[in-house]
Short mmCIF file of C-alpha atoms in Angstrom, two decimals:
data_model
loop_
_atom_site.label_atom_id
_atom_site.label_comp_id
_atom_site.label_asym_id
_atom_site.label_seq_id
_atom_site.Cartn_x
_atom_site.Cartn_y
_atom_site.Cartn_z
CA MET H 27 -35.13 65.75 58.44
CA LEU H 28 -37.45 64.46 55.64
CA PHE H 29 -39.88 66.62 53.61
CA LEU H 30 -42.91 64.63 52.35
CA CYS H 31 -46.36 65.74 51.13
CA GLY H 32 -45.79 69.36 52.17
CA LYS H 33 -44.73 68.51 55.75
CA LEU H 34 -41.34 68.35 57.46
CA TYR H 35 -40.61 65.23 59.50
CA LYS H 36 -37.79 64.50 61.92
CA ILE H 37 -36.05 61.11 61.42
CA SER H 38 -34.10 59.38 64.17
CA PHE H 39 -32.03 56.17 63.77
CA THR H 40 -31.72 53.65 66.58
CA ASN H 41 -29.63 50.60 65.56
CA THR H 42 -31.49 49.23 62.49
CA TYR H 43 -34.88 50.89 63.23
CA VAL H 44 -36.20 54.13 61.73
CA PHE H 45 -38.71 56.36 63.56
CA LEU H 46 -40.68 59.22 62.01
CA LYS H 47 -41.84 61.52 64.72
CA GLY H 48 -45.32 62.76 64.04
CA GLY H 49 -45.51 60.78 60.81
CA ASN H 50 -46.06 57.09 61.48
CA ARG H 51 -48.87 57.01 58.92
CA LEU H 52 -46.31 57.75 56.16
CA MET H 53 -44.08 54.76 56.95
CA LYS H 54 -45.54 52.64 54.14
CA GLN H 55 -44.89 55.38 51.54
CA VAL H 56 -41.28 55.78 52.73
CA LYS H 57 -40.65 52.04 52.41
CA LYS H 58 -41.97 52.04 48.82
CA ILE H 59 -39.74 54.97 47.85
CA LEU H 60 -36.64 53.35 49.39
CA ALA H 61 -37.41 50.03 47.65
CA ALA H 62 -37.79 51.80 44.28
CA LEU H 63 -34.43 53.56 44.75
CA ILE H 64 -32.70 50.26 45.52
CA VAL H 65 -34.17 48.60 42.40
CA MET H 66 -33.13 51.53 40.18
CA THR H 67 -29.58 51.40 41.59
CA LEU H 68 -29.29 47.64 40.89
CA VAL H 69 -30.60 48.02 37.30
CA ALA H 70 -28.18 50.86 36.57
CA SER H 71 -25.27 48.80 37.95
CA SER H 72 -26.16 45.79 35.76
CA PHE H 73 -26.20 47.97 32.62
CA ALA H 74 -22.80 49.44 33.54
CA VAL H 75 -21.30 45.96 34.06
CA GLY H 76 -22.80 44.73 30.78
CA ALA H 77 -21.37 47.68 28.87
CA ALA H 78 -17.93 47.20 30.45
CA THR H 79 -17.77 43.45 29.65
CA LYS H 80 -19.10 43.61 26.08
CA SER H 81 -16.55 42.02 23.76
CA PRO H 82 -15.27 44.01 20.74
CA GLU H 83 -16.62 43.17 17.29
CA LYS H 84 -14.50 40.65 15.37
CA LYS H 85 -12.78 41.63 12.11
CA LYS H 86 -13.30 39.46 9.04
CA LEU H 87 -10.27 38.33 7.00
CA ASP H 88 -11.39 39.29 3.49
CA PRO H 89 -9.04 39.55 0.44
CA THR H 90 -9.52 43.34 0.06
CA LYS H 91 -8.02 44.06 3.49
CA THR H 92 -5.77 41.04 4.11
CA THR H 93 -2.44 40.18 2.47
CA VAL H 94 -0.55 36.88 2.73
CA ALA H 95 3.06 36.47 1.55
CA ALA H 96 6.02 34.17 2.09
CA VAL H 97 8.42 35.33 4.81
CA SER H 98 11.28 34.58 2.40
CA ALA H 99 10.86 34.56 -1.40
CA GLU H 100 13.77 32.09 -1.70
CA VAL H 101 14.79 28.96 0.16
CA VAL H 102 17.86 26.75 -0.34
CA TYR H 103 17.46 23.22 -1.69
CA THR H 104 18.20 20.65 1.05
CA GLY H 105 16.82 17.47 -0.50
CA ALA H 106 14.07 17.31 2.14
CA GLU H 107 10.54 18.72 2.15
CA GLN H 108 10.36 22.21 3.69
CA GLU H 109 7.44 24.23 5.10
CA VAL H 110 7.00 27.77 3.76
CA ASP H 111 6.50 30.34 6.54
CA VAL H 112 4.05 33.15 5.74
CA VAL H 113 3.33 36.64 7.09
CA VAL H 114 -0.29 37.85 7.33
CA LYS H 115 -1.22 41.55 7.40
CA TYR H 116 -4.65 43.12 7.98
CA GLU H 117 -4.93 46.69 6.67
CA GLY H 118 -1.12 46.97 6.86
CA GLU H 119 -0.85 45.64 10.44
CA THR H 120 1.10 42.40 10.91
CA LEU H 121 -0.93 39.71 12.71
CA LYS H 122 0.46 37.12 15.15
CA GLU H 123 0.22 33.43 14.31
CA GLY H 124 -1.54 31.47 17.07
CA VAL H 125 -3.07 34.69 18.49
CA ASP H 126 -4.86 36.26 15.51
CA TYR H 127 -4.86 33.36 13.04
CA THR H 128 -3.86 29.77 12.28
CA VAL H 129 -2.39 28.73 8.91
CA VAL H 130 -1.95 25.54 6.89
CA LYS H 131 1.54 26.12 5.47
CA PRO H 132 2.43 24.94 1.94
CA LYS H 133 5.47 22.70 1.41
CA VAL H 134 8.25 22.56 -1.21
CA LYS H 135 11.08 20.15 -1.93
CA ASP H 136 12.73 20.32 -5.37
CA VAL H 137 14.52 23.22 -7.10
CA GLY H 138 12.15 25.54 -9.00
CA THR H 139 9.65 28.39 -8.68
CA TYR H 140 6.26 27.52 -7.22
CA GLU H 141 2.88 29.23 -6.85
CA LEU H 142 1.42 27.65 -3.69
CA GLU H 143 -1.74 28.05 -1.59
CA ALA H 144 -1.80 28.95 2.12
CA LYS H 145 -5.07 28.58 4.06
CA VAL H 146 -5.49 31.18 6.85
CA THR H 147 -8.22 30.98 9.54
CA GLY H 148 -8.98 33.91 11.85
CA ILE H 149 -9.04 33.44 15.65
CA GLY H 150 -9.20 35.77 18.65
CA HIS H 151 -10.33 39.21 17.37
CA TYR H 152 -10.45 37.93 13.78
CA GLU H 153 -12.79 35.53 11.97
CA GLY H 154 -13.29 33.91 8.56
CA GLU H 155 -11.12 31.81 6.25
CA LEU H 156 -8.86 32.98 3.43
CA THR H 157 -6.94 30.96 0.84
CA ALA H 158 -4.09 32.98 -0.69
CA LYS H 159 -1.38 32.23 -3.23
CA VAL H 160 2.30 32.70 -2.34
CA THR H 161 5.29 32.46 -4.67
CA VAL H 162 8.50 30.72 -3.51
CA THR H 163 11.73 29.84 -5.34
CA VAL H 164 13.87 26.89 -4.24
CA ARG H 165 17.40 27.63 -5.43
CA PRO H 166 20.22 25.09 -5.78
CA GLY H 167 22.52 24.64 -2.79
CA GLU H 168 25.73 22.72 -2.24
CA THR H 169 25.89 19.29 -0.63
CA THR H 170 29.12 18.03 0.96
CA THR H 171 29.98 14.31 1.13
CA ALA H 172 32.86 13.15 3.37
CA GLN H 173 34.53 9.76 3.03
CA GLU H 174 35.39 7.68 6.08
CA PRO H 175 39.11 7.81 7.18
CA THR H 176 41.10 4.83 5.87
CA THR H 177 43.46 2.99 8.24
CA ILE H 178 46.49 1.17 6.76
CA ALA H 179 48.49 -1.27 8.92
CA PRO H 180 51.80 -2.95 7.98
CA GLU H 181 51.54 -6.63 7.12
CA THR H 182 54.51 -8.07 9.12
CA THR H 183 55.53 -5.41 11.61
CA LYS H 184 53.88 -3.60 14.50
CA ALA H 185 54.73 -0.14 13.21
CA PRO H 186 52.49 2.80 14.18
CA VAL H 187 49.13 2.93 12.38
CA THR H 188 48.94 5.45 9.52
CA THR H 189 45.68 7.38 9.07
CA VAL H 190 44.77 8.91 5.72
CA ALA H 191 42.88 12.21 5.95
CA PRO H 192 39.26 12.11 4.68
CA VAL H 193 38.62 13.24 1.11
CA VAL H 194 35.84 15.80 0.79
CA THR H 195 33.92 16.05 -2.47
CA THR H 196 31.44 18.82 -3.25
CA THR H 197 28.53 18.13 -5.58
CA LYS H 198 26.41 20.96 -6.99
CA ALA H 199 22.69 20.38 -7.48
CA THR H 200 21.43 20.64 -11.05
CA ALA H 201 20.73 24.28 -11.83
CA LYS H 202 17.17 25.29 -12.60
CA PRO H 203 16.65 26.19 -16.29
CA LYS H 204 15.66 29.70 -17.30
CA ALA H 205 11.97 30.54 -17.67
CA PRO H 206 10.59 30.40 -21.24
CA GLY H 207 10.26 33.57 -23.31
CA LYS H 208 7.05 35.51 -23.88
CA VAL H 209 4.62 33.96 -26.39
CA LYS H 210 3.55 35.95 -29.47
CA ILE H 211 0.04 35.19 -30.78
CA LYS H 212 -0.28 35.55 -34.56
CA LYS H 213 -4.05 35.08 -34.75
CA ALA H 214 -7.01 33.45 -33.02
CA TYR H 215 -10.32 32.45 -34.62
CA LYS H 216 -13.44 30.23 -34.36
CA LYS H 217 -16.84 29.71 -35.92
CA LYS H 218 -19.73 31.26 -33.99
CA SER H 219 -21.64 27.96 -33.62
CA ALA H 220 -18.52 25.87 -32.92
CA LYS H 221 -17.10 24.95 -29.51
CA LYS H 222 -13.55 24.80 -30.93
CA LEU H 223 -11.07 27.70 -30.83
CA THR H 224 -7.81 27.81 -32.83
CA VAL H 225 -4.81 29.90 -31.72
CA LYS H 226 -1.73 30.27 -33.94
CA ILE H 227 1.49 31.29 -32.18
CA LYS H 228 5.22 31.63 -32.81
CA LYS H 229 6.83 28.50 -31.34
CA ILE H 230 9.40 28.82 -28.55
CA LYS H 231 12.31 26.37 -28.52
CA GLY H 232 12.90 24.06 -25.58
CA VAL H 233 9.44 24.31 -23.98
CA LYS H 234 7.23 21.41 -22.92
CA GLY H 235 3.90 23.00 -23.81
CA TYR H 236 1.57 26.00 -23.40
CA GLN H 237 -1.14 27.21 -21.03
CA VAL H 238 -4.13 28.90 -22.68
CA ARG H 239 -6.82 31.07 -21.02
CA VAL H 240 -9.99 32.37 -22.72
CA PHE H 241 -12.03 35.36 -21.48
CA LYS H 242 -15.38 37.02 -22.32
CA ASN H 243 -14.24 40.48 -21.20
CA LYS H 244 -11.14 42.40 -22.35
CA LYS H 245 -10.62 44.16 -19.00
CA LYS H 246 -10.69 40.83 -17.16
CA ALA H 247 -8.31 39.39 -19.75
CA LYS H 248 -5.80 42.19 -19.09
CA LYS H 249 -6.03 41.49 -15.35
CA ASN H 250 -5.86 37.73 -16.10
CA LYS H 251 -8.93 37.07 -13.92
CA LYS H 252 -12.15 35.04 -14.33
CA ALA H 253 -11.21 33.07 -17.44
CA ILE H 254 -14.09 30.94 -18.75
CA VAL H 255 -11.69 28.29 -20.13
CA LYS H 256 -8.25 27.21 -18.82
CA LYS H 257 -6.33 24.52 -20.66
CA TYR H 258 -2.81 23.07 -21.07
CA VAL H 259 -1.57 22.03 -24.52
CA LYS H 260 1.17 19.49 -23.73
CA LYS H 261 2.97 19.80 -27.06
CA ASN H 262 5.29 22.39 -28.55
CA LYS H 263 3.48 23.32 -31.76
CA ALA H 264 2.44 26.51 -33.54
CA LYS H 265 -1.27 25.65 -33.80
CA LEU H 266 -3.14 25.30 -30.49
CA VAL H 267 -6.70 23.93 -30.59
CA ILE H 268 -9.01 24.42 -27.59
CA LYS H 269 -12.33 22.57 -27.33
CA ASN H 270 -14.96 23.50 -24.74
CA LYS H 271 -18.76 23.86 -24.78
CA LYS H 272 -18.44 27.25 -23.05
CA LEU H 273 -17.00 28.68 -26.28
CA LYS H 274 -20.15 27.97 -28.29
CA LYS H 275 -22.22 30.95 -29.59
CA LYS H 276 -20.04 33.59 -27.90
CA LYS H 277 -20.03 36.98 -29.68
CA LYS H 278 -16.73 38.21 -28.22
CA LEU H 279 -13.74 36.27 -26.90
CA TYR H 280 -10.18 37.15 -25.86
CA VAL H 281 -7.21 34.82 -25.38
CA ARG H 282 -3.80 34.77 -23.64
CA VAL H 283 -1.01 32.14 -23.83
CA ARG H 284 2.18 31.40 -21.89
CA ALA H 285 4.81 28.69 -22.34
CA TYR H 286 6.20 26.34 -19.69
CA LYS H 287 9.09 23.96 -19.06
CA VAL H 288 9.19 20.99 -16.66
CA PHE H 289 12.03 20.61 -14.13
CA ASN H 290 12.05 17.93 -11.40
CA GLY H 291 8.37 17.31 -12.07
CA LYS H 292 7.39 21.00 -11.59
CA LYS H 293 6.30 23.54 -14.22
CA ILE H 294 8.37 26.69 -14.81
CA PHE H 295 6.23 29.33 -16.57
CA GLY H 296 7.16 32.19 -18.88
CA LYS H 297 5.35 35.52 -19.12
CA TRP H 298 1.78 35.78 -20.45
CA SER H 299 1.29 36.98 -24.02
CA LYS H 300 -0.58 40.16 -24.83
CA VAL H 301 -4.39 39.92 -24.97
CA LYS H 302 -5.57 38.82 -28.44
CA LYS H 303 -9.15 39.27 -29.65
CA VAL H 304 -10.65 36.13 -31.23
CA LYS H 305 -12.09 36.56 -34.71
CA ILE H 306 -15.61 35.08 -34.77
CA LYS H 307 -16.60 33.65 -38.15
CA LYS H 308 -20.21 33.05 -39.18
#
């Protein structure tokens, strides 16, 4: 039965045909209603499929949420170049290499402590690029050299051959020197209009030189971030002179210094000095 326009109609189905007894004049209206219902059903289905297949939003690898570190802080010296494996975590969750990210791994070879850069690129559910510093120490190992067995035969007789056992010699790699001590700054000063800064320190024996950083802000100096001038002084002397146009006409400046040694072509750094305020002379 079908109720339309205040009247009750009887519907009978024969194969694929529909008959409305006593209501043939309403056939056109019925067809329109059925067509509208079909269209509404198709639209609703498309929205449901779209909602079900919508991909999740990708997470960006930014430094505040992502950490990158070496899998092992120490590796053993082998004499060959070695790749440093890293572990990447996003908000404390360990990500999978090749699934969540790709990485350009840093390499080390000689004995020493290194501060290296690893470039991480997000893939899959992650996006963005991140360059992070990782610290790795290559410690001395032991290398073993074996001599070939020596065969001695008698000169005039056919006596059995005598074989001398191989001699094994063990050679230790040169040990890495200790890191330099902490630098003590006696005073730091400059003229307001000058672009030259002088820092007087207490010399440390056995170092190759010093690294100097200059800051505009004391808080940033304590965190050792955003230095306006970074310079190496490649001599071991008590008076360090820094020249840079960025130092000119600055009202406040702060400085930090650390010493370094060179071993197998790599720098070994000591600890940073305390922050020292620069005296600005008129």
